[in-house]
Amino acid sequence: MEYHENRLGVIEGIEKSYDDINSLLIENFDKNLQKQLNHYKRHPSILIDEIIKTHDNFVENVSNELEKQKANHPDFKTEDTVLNEITELFDDCVGEEFSKDELTKIYSEGKERYANEIPPGYKDENTKQKKGLRNIYGDLVIWKELLNYTKNKKNPLIFITDDRKEDWWTIDKGKTIRPREELIKEFFDFTGIRILIYNADQFLTYAKERGLLPEIKDETIEEVKDIRVSDEKYYTNLSDILNSQSLASKSISDMLSAQTYKPINISDMLSSQAITSKSISDMLSAQTYKPINISDMLSSQAITSKSISDMLSAQT
C-alpha cells in the first residue's frame, strides 16, 4: 500500500533531479558567485568578463548534457519493471485486511502505545499527521497482522523490513544493532513462536550463506546495503532535526528570548564546494541510473517452510 502511494512521487522526484541540478548551477551563480566576482571588476589583471563567459559556457554544456541524459532516462510511468515484479510476486499472496471495527480498535490502542513510545510505529505519529490514521498507525497495523497470522498458522516467521527508525530497531550512534527487544518479547508472548527480523541486505547475505539463495549476486547485496546505510544517515539527521523542534510553547519562548535563530546559509554551503568543470563533467558522464536488480532478489525468494525452519533453528 505504501509503495503504491509513494511510487509516482518517487518517479517524479527522480525525473526532477535533472532540472534541480541545472537550477542549482544557475542559482548558485546568480545569488552568490557573481556577486563575489563583482568585487574584483576593477582588478588590473583579472578579466572578470572572461571568467563569467567561461562559466556561462560551462553551464550551457552541463545543461545540454543533462538534457541528453534526461531524454534517455527510462519512462517508469509507462513501463515499470519493478512494479511488474512486485505485482507478480504478491499475486495470490495478499491476506484479508482488517475490518473497520478492528482498525478502530488498533488505532485506539496505537494512541496509547505511541504516547508511551511502545514499538512499532510511534516515530510516524508526527511525520504522518496529515496523511490520516491509516498512515499514522500503518506500522502497528502490519505488526498486528503478523501477530494474528502467526498465531493462526502456527508457522515460524521471518519479517523483512527496510524501515530504519528506532521504533523497529535498537540504534546506537546511528548504527542499527538489532530488532527492538519489546517486539521480540511481544511476538513470542502472543504467538508462542519466535520471529526473526532482518533488513533486506542482512537477509540476502544470510540466505546466500545458507545456500537458500545461491544465485544472488554480491553486487546486488552490496547495492541494497549502500542504500540502507545512506538512508540510515538521512533518517538519523532528520530525526535529530524533528526531535529538536518538538518543544512546548514555553520552551520555544525561552529559546527565543535567549537566542536568535540563524538559518543554515545554503549559499555558503554551495559556494564552498568549488566544483570544477572537469569534475562535474566526470560526475555526470560516469553516473548512470542503475536500479536495483529486483529480478535477482525477487525471483529467487521461493523459500520453503523447511528452509525457514532451518534458518530459525540455526540462528541464536
PDB file of C-alpha atoms in Angstrom:
ATOM      1  CA  MET A   1       0.000   0.000   0.000  1.00  0.00           C
ATOM      2  CA  GLU A   2       2.723   2.470   0.987  1.00  0.00           C
ATOM      3  CA  TYR A   3       4.707   1.513  -2.107  1.00  0.00           C
ATOM      4  CA  HIS A   4       1.780   2.343  -4.401  1.00  0.00           C
ATOM      5  CA  GLU A   5       1.071   5.607  -2.564  1.00  0.00           C
ATOM      6  CA  ASN A   6       4.667   6.806  -2.914  1.00  0.00           C
ATOM      7  CA  ARG A   7       5.569   5.281  -6.288  1.00  0.00           C
ATOM      8  CA  LEU A   8       4.639   8.173  -8.603  1.00  0.00           C
ATOM      9  CA  GLY A   9       6.153  10.727  -6.241  1.00  0.00           C
ATOM     10  CA  VAL A  10       9.466   8.862  -6.240  1.00  0.00           C
ATOM     11  CA  ILE A  11       9.455   8.585 -10.042  1.00  0.00           C
ATOM     12  CA  GLU A  12       8.709  12.294 -10.419  1.00  0.00           C
ATOM     13  CA  GLY A  13      11.457  13.106  -7.916  1.00  0.00           C
ATOM     14  CA  ILE A  14      13.991  11.127  -9.947  1.00  0.00           C
ATOM     15  CA  GLU A  15      12.946  12.893 -13.148  1.00  0.00           C
ATOM     16  CA  LYS A  16      13.020  16.299 -11.445  1.00  0.00           C
ATOM     17  CA  SER A  17      16.648  15.756 -10.358  1.00  0.00           C
ATOM     18  CA  TYR A  18      17.905  16.746 -13.800  1.00  0.00           C
ATOM     19  CA  ASP A  19      16.189  20.139 -13.559  1.00  0.00           C
ATOM     20  CA  ASP A  20      17.298  20.556  -9.933  1.00  0.00           C
ATOM     21  CA  ILE A  21      20.987  20.180 -10.840  1.00  0.00           C
ATOM     22  CA  ASN A  22      20.608  22.702 -13.656  1.00  0.00           C
ATOM     23  CA  SER A  23      18.842  25.196 -11.375  1.00  0.00           C
ATOM     24  CA  LEU A  24      21.489  24.668  -8.702  1.00  0.00           C
ATOM     25  CA  LEU A  25      24.268  25.709 -11.067  1.00  0.00           C
ATOM     26  CA  ILE A  26      22.419  28.785 -12.317  1.00  0.00           C
ATOM     27  CA  GLU A  27      21.032  29.987  -8.992  1.00  0.00           C
ATOM     28  CA  ASN A  28      24.297  29.493  -7.154  1.00  0.00           C
ATOM     29  CA  PHE A  29      25.998  31.780  -9.658  1.00  0.00           C
ATOM     30  CA  ASP A  30      23.247  34.407  -9.716  1.00  0.00           C
ATOM     31  CA  LYS A  31      22.821  34.547  -5.939  1.00  0.00           C
ATOM     32  CA  ASN A  32      26.380  34.135  -4.802  1.00  0.00           C
ATOM     33  CA  LEU A  33      29.280  33.760  -7.204  1.00  0.00           C
ATOM     34  CA  GLN A  34      28.507  36.697  -9.485  1.00  0.00           C
ATOM     35  CA  LYS A  35      28.143  39.000  -6.507  1.00  0.00           C
ATOM     36  CA  GLN A  36      31.543  37.930  -5.235  1.00  0.00           C
ATOM     37  CA  LEU A  37      33.186  38.290  -8.632  1.00  0.00           C
ATOM     38  CA  ASN A  38      31.904  41.859  -8.988  1.00  0.00           C
ATOM     39  CA  HIS A  39      34.212  42.852  -6.139  1.00  0.00           C
ATOM     40  CA  TYR A  40      37.160  42.216  -8.468  1.00  0.00           C
ATOM     41  CA  LYS A  41      35.893  44.046 -11.553  1.00  0.00           C
ATOM     42  CA  ARG A  42      38.443  46.810 -11.141  1.00  0.00           C
ATOM     43  CA  HIS A  43      41.362  44.437 -10.743  1.00  0.00           C
ATOM     44  CA  PRO A  44      44.065  45.434 -13.263  1.00  0.00           C
ATOM     45  CA  SER A  45      44.819  41.861 -14.371  1.00  0.00           C
ATOM     46  CA  ILE A  46      41.823  39.626 -13.646  1.00  0.00           C
ATOM     47  CA  LEU A  47      39.442  39.566 -16.605  1.00  0.00           C
ATOM     48  CA  ILE A  48      36.140  39.080 -14.834  1.00  0.00           C
ATOM     49  CA  ASP A  49      34.082  39.187 -18.031  1.00  0.00           C
ATOM     50  CA  GLU A  50      36.133  36.336 -19.472  1.00  0.00           C
ATOM     51  CA  ILE A  51      35.643  34.324 -16.287  1.00  0.00           C
ATOM     52  CA  ILE A  52      31.889  34.879 -16.443  1.00  0.00           C
ATOM     53  CA  LYS A  53      31.862  33.920 -20.116  1.00  0.00           C
ATOM     54  CA  THR A  54      33.753  30.703 -19.302  1.00  0.00           C
ATOM     55  CA  HIS A  55      31.277  29.964 -16.547  1.00  0.00           C
ATOM     56  CA  ASP A  56      28.309  30.550 -18.870  1.00  0.00           C
ATOM     57  CA  ASN A  57      29.775  28.180 -21.444  1.00  0.00           C
ATOM     58  CA  PHE A  58      30.300  25.597 -18.735  1.00  0.00           C
ATOM     59  CA  VAL A  59      26.695  25.887 -17.509  1.00  0.00           C
ATOM     60  CA  GLU A  60      25.437  25.590 -21.071  1.00  0.00           C
ATOM     61  CA  ASN A  61      27.493  22.431 -21.633  1.00  0.00           C
ATOM     62  CA  VAL A  62      26.228  20.896 -18.393  1.00  0.00           C
ATOM     63  CA  SER A  63      22.631  21.825 -19.269  1.00  0.00           C
ATOM     64  CA  ASN A  64      22.966  20.186 -22.671  1.00  0.00           C
ATOM     65  CA  GLU A  65      24.448  17.061 -21.092  1.00  0.00           C
ATOM     66  CA  LEU A  66      21.625  16.930 -18.540  1.00  0.00           C
ATOM     67  CA  GLU A  67      19.010  17.256 -21.275  1.00  0.00           C
ATOM     68  CA  LYS A  68      20.659  14.418 -23.186  1.00  0.00           C
ATOM     69  CA  GLN A  69      20.661  12.157 -20.122  1.00  0.00           C
ATOM     70  CA  LYS A  70      17.094  13.151 -19.263  1.00  0.00           C
ATOM     71  CA  ALA A  71      15.952  12.179 -22.764  1.00  0.00           C
ATOM     72  CA  ASN A  72      17.496   8.725 -22.299  1.00  0.00           C
ATOM     73  CA  HIS A  73      16.015   8.232 -18.824  1.00  0.00           C
ATOM     74  CA  PRO A  74      13.649   5.232 -18.545  1.00  0.00           C
ATOM     75  CA  ASP A  75       9.956   6.120 -18.528  1.00  0.00           C
ATOM     76  CA  PHE A  76       8.889   4.269 -15.399  1.00  0.00           C
ATOM     77  CA  LYS A  77       5.367   5.661 -15.542  1.00  0.00           C
ATOM     78  CA  THR A  78       4.568   3.650 -18.663  1.00  0.00           C
ATOM     79  CA  GLU A  79       6.942   0.708 -18.256  1.00  0.00           C
ATOM     80  CA  ASP A  80       7.919  -0.057 -14.671  1.00  0.00           C
ATOM     81  CA  THR A  81       9.762  -3.366 -14.368  1.00  0.00           C
ATOM     82  CA  VAL A  82       9.895  -3.037 -10.574  1.00  0.00           C
ATOM     83  CA  LEU A  83       6.112  -2.680 -10.375  1.00  0.00           C
ATOM     84  CA  ASN A  84       5.676  -5.673 -12.659  1.00  0.00           C
ATOM     85  CA  GLU A  85       7.966  -7.808 -10.495  1.00  0.00           C
ATOM     86  CA  ILE A  86       6.224  -6.790  -7.270  1.00  0.00           C
ATOM     87  CA  THR A  87       2.768  -7.407  -8.777  1.00  0.00           C
ATOM     88  CA  GLU A  88       3.827 -10.876  -9.861  1.00  0.00           C
ATOM     89  CA  LEU A  89       5.470 -11.628  -6.526  1.00  0.00           C
ATOM     90  CA  PHE A  90       2.371 -10.747  -4.488  1.00  0.00           C
ATOM     91  CA  ASP A  91      -0.135 -12.395  -6.821  1.00  0.00           C
ATOM     92  CA  ASP A  92      -2.366 -14.616  -4.633  1.00  0.00           C
ATOM     93  CA  CYS A  93      -0.152 -13.827  -1.624  1.00  0.00           C
ATOM     94  CA  VAL A  94      -2.111 -10.995  -0.011  1.00  0.00           C
ATOM     95  CA  GLY A  95      -4.245 -11.768   3.039  1.00  0.00           C
ATOM     96  CA  GLU A  96      -7.514 -10.248   4.159  1.00  0.00           C
ATOM     97  CA  GLU A  97      -7.411  -6.770   5.588  1.00  0.00           C
ATOM     98  CA  PHE A  98      -8.810  -5.818   8.986  1.00  0.00           C
ATOM     99  CA  SER A  99     -12.424  -4.720   9.222  1.00  0.00           C
ATOM    100  CA  LYS A 100     -13.256  -1.113  10.071  1.00  0.00           C
ATOM    101  CA  ASP A 101     -14.100  -2.099  13.642  1.00  0.00           C
ATOM    102  CA  GLU A 102     -10.804  -3.957  14.015  1.00  0.00           C
ATOM    103  CA  LEU A 103      -8.884  -0.983  12.632  1.00  0.00           C
ATOM    104  CA  THR A 104     -10.681   1.369  15.028  1.00  0.00           C
ATOM    105  CA  LYS A 105      -9.542  -0.791  17.967  1.00  0.00           C
ATOM    106  CA  ILE A 106      -5.962  -0.857  16.637  1.00  0.00           C
ATOM    107  CA  TYR A 107      -5.929   2.930  16.234  1.00  0.00           C
ATOM    108  CA  SER A 108      -7.219   3.355  19.781  1.00  0.00           C
ATOM    109  CA  GLU A 109      -4.556   1.011  21.116  1.00  0.00           C
ATOM    110  CA  GLY A 110      -1.976   2.746  18.966  1.00  0.00           C
ATOM    111  CA  LYS A 111      -2.731   6.110  20.539  1.00  0.00           C
ATOM    112  CA  GLU A 112      -1.843   4.718  23.960  1.00  0.00           C
ATOM    113  CA  ARG A 113       1.182   2.782  22.684  1.00  0.00           C
ATOM    114  CA  TYR A 114       2.605   5.800  20.884  1.00  0.00           C
ATOM    115  CA  ALA A 115       2.132   8.007  23.943  1.00  0.00           C
ATOM    116  CA  ASN A 116       4.348   5.564  25.841  1.00  0.00           C
ATOM    117  CA  GLU A 117       6.730   5.008  22.895  1.00  0.00           C
ATOM    118  CA  ILE A 118       5.896   1.316  22.645  1.00  0.00           C
ATOM    119  CA  PRO A 119       7.066  -0.003  19.258  1.00  0.00           C
ATOM    120  CA  PRO A 120       6.439  -0.224  16.426  1.00  0.00           C
ATOM    121  CA  GLY A 121       5.369   2.935  14.620  1.00  0.00           C
ATOM    122  CA  TYR A 122       5.442   5.702  17.206  1.00  0.00           C
ATOM    123  CA  LYS A 123       8.033   7.614  15.168  1.00  0.00           C
ATOM    124  CA  ASP A 124       5.405   8.050  12.430  1.00  0.00           C
ATOM    125  CA  GLU A 125       2.989   9.990  14.648  1.00  0.00           C
ATOM    126  CA  ASN A 126       4.388  13.445  13.921  1.00  0.00           C
ATOM    127  CA  THR A 127       5.619  12.922  10.370  1.00  0.00           C
ATOM    128  CA  LYS A 128       2.341  11.472   9.038  1.00  0.00           C
ATOM    129  CA  GLN A 129      -0.253  13.572  10.861  1.00  0.00           C
ATOM    130  CA  LYS A 130      -1.645  14.994   7.615  1.00  0.00           C
ATOM    131  CA  LYS A 131      -1.980  11.576   5.947  1.00  0.00           C
ATOM    132  CA  GLY A 132      -4.651  10.141   8.206  1.00  0.00           C
ATOM    133  CA  LEU A 133      -4.909   7.387  10.816  1.00  0.00           C
ATOM    134  CA  ARG A 134      -4.101   4.543   8.399  1.00  0.00           C
ATOM    135  CA  ASN A 135      -0.693   6.097   7.722  1.00  0.00           C
ATOM    136  CA  ILE A 136      -0.020   7.135  11.302  1.00  0.00           C
ATOM    137  CA  TYR A 137      -0.723   3.629  12.610  1.00  0.00           C
ATOM    138  CA  GLY A 138       0.340   1.753   9.482  1.00  0.00           C
ATOM    139  CA  ASP A 139       3.320   0.040  11.147  1.00  0.00           C
ATOM    140  CA  LEU A 140       1.156  -1.085  14.039  1.00  0.00           C
ATOM    141  CA  VAL A 141      -1.441  -2.489  11.609  1.00  0.00           C
ATOM    142  CA  ILE A 142       1.303  -4.525   9.908  1.00  0.00           C
ATOM    143  CA  TRP A 143       2.552  -5.719  13.293  1.00  0.00           C
ATOM    144  CA  LYS A 144      -0.935  -6.843  14.300  1.00  0.00           C
ATOM    145  CA  GLU A 145      -1.284  -8.705  11.004  1.00  0.00           C
ATOM    146  CA  LEU A 146       1.982 -10.538  11.674  1.00  0.00           C
ATOM    147  CA  LEU A 147       0.842 -11.472  15.179  1.00  0.00           C
ATOM    148  CA  ASN A 148      -2.549 -12.770  14.060  1.00  0.00           C
ATOM    149  CA  TYR A 149      -1.193 -14.616  11.027  1.00  0.00           C
ATOM    150  CA  THR A 150       1.462 -16.450  13.040  1.00  0.00           C
ATOM    151  CA  LYS A 151      -0.914 -17.328  15.862  1.00  0.00           C
ATOM    152  CA  ASN A 152      -3.429 -18.798  13.407  1.00  0.00           C
ATOM    153  CA  LYS A 153      -0.967 -20.578  11.118  1.00  0.00           C
ATOM    154  CA  LYS A 154       1.469 -21.735  13.830  1.00  0.00           C
ATOM    155  CA  ASN A 155       4.373 -21.256  11.403  1.00  0.00           C
ATOM    156  CA  PRO A 156       7.757 -19.630  12.052  1.00  0.00           C
ATOM    157  CA  LEU A 157       8.024 -16.148  10.608  1.00  0.00           C
ATOM    158  CA  ILE A 158      10.764 -14.071   9.022  1.00  0.00           C
ATOM    159  CA  PHE A 159       9.898 -10.393   8.681  1.00  0.00           C
ATOM    160  CA  ILE A 160      11.995  -8.283   6.290  1.00  0.00           C
ATOM    161  CA  THR A 161      11.743  -4.523   6.576  1.00  0.00           C
ATOM    162  CA  ASP A 162      13.848  -1.608   5.448  1.00  0.00           C
ATOM    163  CA  ASP A 163      12.199   0.757   7.901  1.00  0.00           C
ATOM    164  CA  ARG A 164      15.246   2.238   9.647  1.00  0.00           C
ATOM    165  CA  LYS A 165      13.617   4.069  12.523  1.00  0.00           C
ATOM    166  CA  GLU A 166      14.197   3.362  16.201  1.00  0.00           C
ATOM    167  CA  ASP A 167      10.624   2.185  16.694  1.00  0.00           C
ATOM    168  CA  TRP A 168      11.687  -1.034  14.943  1.00  0.00           C
ATOM    169  CA  TRP A 169      15.394  -1.223  15.716  1.00  0.00           C
ATOM    170  CA  THR A 170      17.785  -0.575  18.564  1.00  0.00           C
ATOM    171  CA  ILE A 171      20.077   2.119  17.178  1.00  0.00           C
ATOM    172  CA  ASP A 172      23.381   3.193  18.685  1.00  0.00           C
ATOM    173  CA  LYS A 173      25.213   6.234  17.307  1.00  0.00           C
ATOM    174  CA  GLY A 174      23.352   5.962  14.012  1.00  0.00           C
ATOM    175  CA  LYS A 175      24.108   2.245  13.595  1.00  0.00           C
ATOM    176  CA  THR A 176      21.348  -0.362  13.549  1.00  0.00           C
ATOM    177  CA  ILE A 177      22.151  -3.007  16.182  1.00  0.00           C
ATOM    178  CA  ARG A 178      19.177  -5.394  16.458  1.00  0.00           C
ATOM    179  CA  PRO A 179      15.359  -5.507  16.454  1.00  0.00           C
ATOM    180  CA  ARG A 180      13.687  -3.901  19.448  1.00  0.00           C
ATOM    181  CA  GLU A 181      13.530  -6.368  22.330  1.00  0.00           C
ATOM    182  CA  GLU A 182       9.954  -5.310  23.108  1.00  0.00           C
ATOM    183  CA  LEU A 183       8.866  -6.580  19.689  1.00  0.00           C
ATOM    184  CA  ILE A 184      10.584  -9.946  20.064  1.00  0.00           C
ATOM    185  CA  LYS A 185       9.003 -10.424  23.507  1.00  0.00           C
ATOM    186  CA  GLU A 186       5.517  -9.311  22.468  1.00  0.00           C
ATOM    187  CA  PHE A 187       5.581 -11.617  19.457  1.00  0.00           C
ATOM    188  CA  PHE A 188       6.620 -14.669  21.477  1.00  0.00           C
ATOM    189  CA  ASP A 189       4.198 -13.904  24.327  1.00  0.00           C
ATOM    190  CA  PHE A 190       1.281 -13.637  21.877  1.00  0.00           C
ATOM    191  CA  THR A 191       2.104 -16.495  19.496  1.00  0.00           C
ATOM    192  CA  GLY A 192       4.470 -18.805  21.369  1.00  0.00           C
ATOM    193  CA  ILE A 193       6.694 -18.678  18.270  1.00  0.00           C
ATOM    194  CA  ARG A 194       9.910 -16.804  17.598  1.00  0.00           C
ATOM    195  CA  ILE A 195      10.212 -14.149  14.925  1.00  0.00           C
ATOM    196  CA  LEU A 196      13.315 -13.153  13.002  1.00  0.00           C
ATOM    197  CA  ILE A 197      13.500  -9.571  11.768  1.00  0.00           C
ATOM    198  CA  TYR A 198      16.026  -8.604   9.111  1.00  0.00           C
ATOM    199  CA  ASN A 199      16.681  -5.687   6.847  1.00  0.00           C
ATOM    200  CA  ALA A 200      16.957  -6.662   3.187  1.00  0.00           C
ATOM    201  CA  ASP A 201      20.741  -6.910   2.842  1.00  0.00           C
ATOM    202  CA  GLN A 202      21.100  -8.876   6.091  1.00  0.00           C
ATOM    203  CA  PHE A 203      18.506 -11.376   4.906  1.00  0.00           C
ATOM    204  CA  LEU A 204      20.060 -11.743   1.448  1.00  0.00           C
ATOM    205  CA  THR A 205      23.533 -12.232   2.932  1.00  0.00           C
ATOM    206  CA  TYR A 206      22.358 -14.816   5.461  1.00  0.00           C
ATOM    207  CA  ALA A 207      20.222 -16.679   2.914  1.00  0.00           C
ATOM    208  CA  LYS A 208      23.096 -16.827   0.442  1.00  0.00           C
ATOM    209  CA  GLU A 209      25.500 -18.119   3.075  1.00  0.00           C
ATOM    210  CA  ARG A 210      22.976 -20.857   3.968  1.00  0.00           C
ATOM    211  CA  GLY A 211      22.613 -21.869   0.327  1.00  0.00           C
ATOM    212  CA  LEU A 212      18.980 -20.772   0.132  1.00  0.00           C
ATOM    213  CA  LEU A 213      19.638 -18.028  -2.429  1.00  0.00           C
ATOM    214  CA  PRO A 214      22.947 -19.031  -4.032  1.00  0.00           C
ATOM    215  CA  GLU A 215      22.252 -17.131  -7.267  1.00  0.00           C
ATOM    216  CA  ILE A 216      22.069 -13.726  -5.584  1.00  0.00           C
ATOM    217  CA  LYS A 217      24.999 -11.606  -6.747  1.00  0.00           C
ATOM    218  CA  ASP A 218      27.313  -9.961  -4.216  1.00  0.00           C
ATOM    219  CA  GLU A 219      26.935  -6.708  -6.165  1.00  0.00           C
ATOM    220  CA  THR A 220      23.174  -6.802  -5.609  1.00  0.00           C
ATOM    221  CA  ILE A 221      23.582  -7.294  -1.865  1.00  0.00           C
ATOM    222  CA  GLU A 222      26.162  -4.503  -1.694  1.00  0.00           C
ATOM    223  CA  GLU A 223      23.892  -2.125  -3.587  1.00  0.00           C
ATOM    224  CA  VAL A 224      20.994  -2.848  -1.225  1.00  0.00           C
ATOM    225  CA  LYS A 225      23.320  -2.286   1.742  1.00  0.00           C
ATOM    226  CA  ASP A 226      24.615   1.021   0.352  1.00  0.00           C
ATOM    227  CA  ILE A 227      21.060   2.307   0.016  1.00  0.00           C
ATOM    228  CA  ARG A 228      20.216   1.242   3.576  1.00  0.00           C
ATOM    229  CA  VAL A 229      23.330   2.880   5.063  1.00  0.00           C
ATOM    230  CA  SER A 230      22.699   6.074   3.121  1.00  0.00           C
ATOM    231  CA  ASP A 231      19.079   6.186   4.278  1.00  0.00           C
ATOM    232  CA  GLU A 232      20.083   5.457   7.880  1.00  0.00           C
ATOM    233  CA  LYS A 233      22.297   8.555   7.869  1.00  0.00           C
ATOM    234  CA  TYR A 234      19.489  10.605   6.354  1.00  0.00           C
ATOM    235  CA  TYR A 235      16.861   9.440   8.849  1.00  0.00           C
ATOM    236  CA  THR A 236      19.273   9.926  11.747  1.00  0.00           C
ATOM    237  CA  ASN A 237      19.831  13.550  10.753  1.00  0.00           C
ATOM    238  CA  LEU A 238      16.128  14.069  10.063  1.00  0.00           C
ATOM    239  CA  SER A 239      15.208  12.550  13.418  1.00  0.00           C
ATOM    240  CA  ASP A 240      17.620  14.869  15.198  1.00  0.00           C
ATOM    241  CA  ILE A 241      16.042  17.874  13.484  1.00  0.00           C
ATOM    242  CA  LEU A 242      12.472  16.784  14.223  1.00  0.00           C
ATOM    243  CA  ASN A 243      13.246  15.929  17.835  1.00  0.00           C
ATOM    244  CA  SER A 244      14.839  19.313  18.379  1.00  0.00           C
ATOM    245  CA  GLN A 245      11.689  21.042  17.117  1.00  0.00           C
ATOM    246  CA  SER A 246       9.151  19.175  19.258  1.00  0.00           C
ATOM    247  CA  LEU A 247       9.270  21.732  22.061  1.00  0.00           C
ATOM    248  CA  ALA A 248       6.446  23.121  24.143  1.00  0.00           C
ATOM    249  CA  SER A 249       5.373  26.741  23.681  1.00  0.00           C
ATOM    250  CA  LYS A 250       7.070  27.790  26.894  1.00  0.00           C
ATOM    251  CA  SER A 251      10.334  26.177  25.861  1.00  0.00           C
ATOM    252  CA  ILE A 252      10.200  27.929  22.497  1.00  0.00           C
ATOM    253  CA  SER A 253       9.557  31.258  24.204  1.00  0.00           C
ATOM    254  CA  ASP A 254      12.540  30.670  26.461  1.00  0.00           C
ATOM    255  CA  MET A 255      14.707  29.897  23.472  1.00  0.00           C
ATOM    256  CA  LEU A 256      13.554  32.945  21.535  1.00  0.00           C
ATOM    257  CA  SER A 257      14.253  35.237  24.450  1.00  0.00           C
ATOM    258  CA  ALA A 258      17.711  33.760  24.943  1.00  0.00           C
ATOM    259  CA  GLN A 259      18.976  33.476  21.381  1.00  0.00           C
ATOM    260  CA  THR A 260      18.280  34.456  17.809  1.00  0.00           C
ATOM    261  CA  TYR A 261      17.531  31.904  15.140  1.00  0.00           C
ATOM    262  CA  LYS A 262      20.125  31.681  12.440  1.00  0.00           C
ATOM    263  CA  PRO A 263      19.137  29.577   9.401  1.00  0.00           C
ATOM    264  CA  ILE A 264      21.635  27.467   7.541  1.00  0.00           C
ATOM    265  CA  ASN A 265      23.333  29.553   4.863  1.00  0.00           C
ATOM    266  CA  ILE A 266      22.731  27.455   1.771  1.00  0.00           C
ATOM    267  CA  SER A 267      24.748  29.849  -0.378  1.00  0.00           C
ATOM    268  CA  ASP A 268      27.800  29.340   1.832  1.00  0.00           C
ATOM    269  CA  MET A 269      27.363  25.596   1.587  1.00  0.00           C
ATOM    270  CA  LEU A 270      27.057  25.657  -2.191  1.00  0.00           C
ATOM    271  CA  SER A 271      29.836  28.148  -2.871  1.00  0.00           C
ATOM    272  CA  SER A 272      32.281  26.194  -0.719  1.00  0.00           C
ATOM    273  CA  GLN A 273      32.069  23.151  -2.941  1.00  0.00           C
ATOM    274  CA  ALA A 274      34.192  24.733  -5.685  1.00  0.00           C
ATOM    275  CA  ILE A 275      33.471  22.020  -8.229  1.00  0.00           C
ATOM    276  CA  THR A 276      35.464  22.452 -11.442  1.00  0.00           C
ATOM    277  CA  SER A 277      34.042  21.995 -14.928  1.00  0.00           C
ATOM    278  CA  LYS A 278      36.001  18.789 -15.357  1.00  0.00           C
ATOM    279  CA  SER A 279      34.877  17.247 -12.079  1.00  0.00           C
ATOM    280  CA  ILE A 280      31.195  17.925 -12.749  1.00  0.00           C
ATOM    281  CA  SER A 281      31.503  16.603 -16.304  1.00  0.00           C
ATOM    282  CA  ASP A 282      33.182  13.487 -14.953  1.00  0.00           C
ATOM    283  CA  MET A 283      30.397  13.057 -12.414  1.00  0.00           C
ATOM    284  CA  LEU A 284      27.648  13.458 -14.996  1.00  0.00           C
ATOM    285  CA  SER A 285      29.249  11.179 -17.563  1.00  0.00           C
ATOM    286  CA  ALA A 286      30.050   8.497 -15.007  1.00  0.00           C
ATOM    287  CA  GLN A 287      26.712   8.480 -13.212  1.00  0.00           C
ATOM    288  CA  THR A 288      24.032   6.435 -14.880  1.00  0.00           C
ATOM    289  CA  TYR A 289      20.770   5.476 -13.295  1.00  0.00           C
ATOM    290  CA  LYS A 290      21.020   1.835 -12.296  1.00  0.00           C
ATOM    291  CA  PRO A 291      18.022   0.355 -10.487  1.00  0.00           C
ATOM    292  CA  ILE A 292      18.493  -2.444  -8.018  1.00  0.00           C
ATOM    293  CA  ASN A 293      18.294  -5.801  -9.712  1.00  0.00           C
ATOM    294  CA  ILE A 294      14.887  -6.597  -8.268  1.00  0.00           C
ATOM    295  CA  SER A 295      14.579  -9.585 -10.558  1.00  0.00           C
ATOM    296  CA  ASP A 296      17.610 -11.196  -8.903  1.00  0.00           C
ATOM    297  CA  MET A 297      16.146 -10.523  -5.485  1.00  0.00           C
ATOM    298  CA  LEU A 298      12.548 -11.494  -6.094  1.00  0.00           C
ATOM    299  CA  SER A 299      12.782 -14.412  -8.497  1.00  0.00           C
ATOM    300  CA  SER A 300      14.882 -16.412  -6.058  1.00  0.00           C
ATOM    301  CA  GLN A 301      12.791 -15.965  -2.905  1.00  0.00           C
ATOM    302  CA  ALA A 302      10.779 -19.179  -3.182  1.00  0.00           C
ATOM    303  CA  ILE A 303      11.947 -20.353   0.239  1.00  0.00           C
ATOM    304  CA  THR A 304      10.163 -23.344   1.682  1.00  0.00           C
ATOM    305  CA  SER A 305       8.889 -23.649   5.242  1.00  0.00           C
ATOM    306  CA  LYS A 306      11.599 -26.218   5.879  1.00  0.00           C
ATOM    307  CA  SER A 307      14.291 -23.776   4.781  1.00  0.00           C
ATOM    308  CA  ILE A 308      12.893 -21.117   7.072  1.00  0.00           C
ATOM    309  CA  SER A 309      12.767 -23.599   9.933  1.00  0.00           C
ATOM    310  CA  ASP A 310      16.420 -24.469   9.248  1.00  0.00           C
ATOM    311  CA  MET A 311      17.301 -20.786   9.494  1.00  0.00           C
ATOM    312  CA  LEU A 312      15.348 -20.365  12.706  1.00  0.00           C
ATOM    313  CA  SER A 313      16.882 -23.397  14.362  1.00  0.00           C
ATOM    314  CA  ALA A 314      20.384 -22.328  13.332  1.00  0.00           C
ATOM    315  CA  GLN A 315      20.022 -18.683  14.443  1.00  0.00           C
ATOM    316  CA  THR A 316      20.765 -17.959  18.073  1.00  0.00           C
TER     317      THR A 316
END
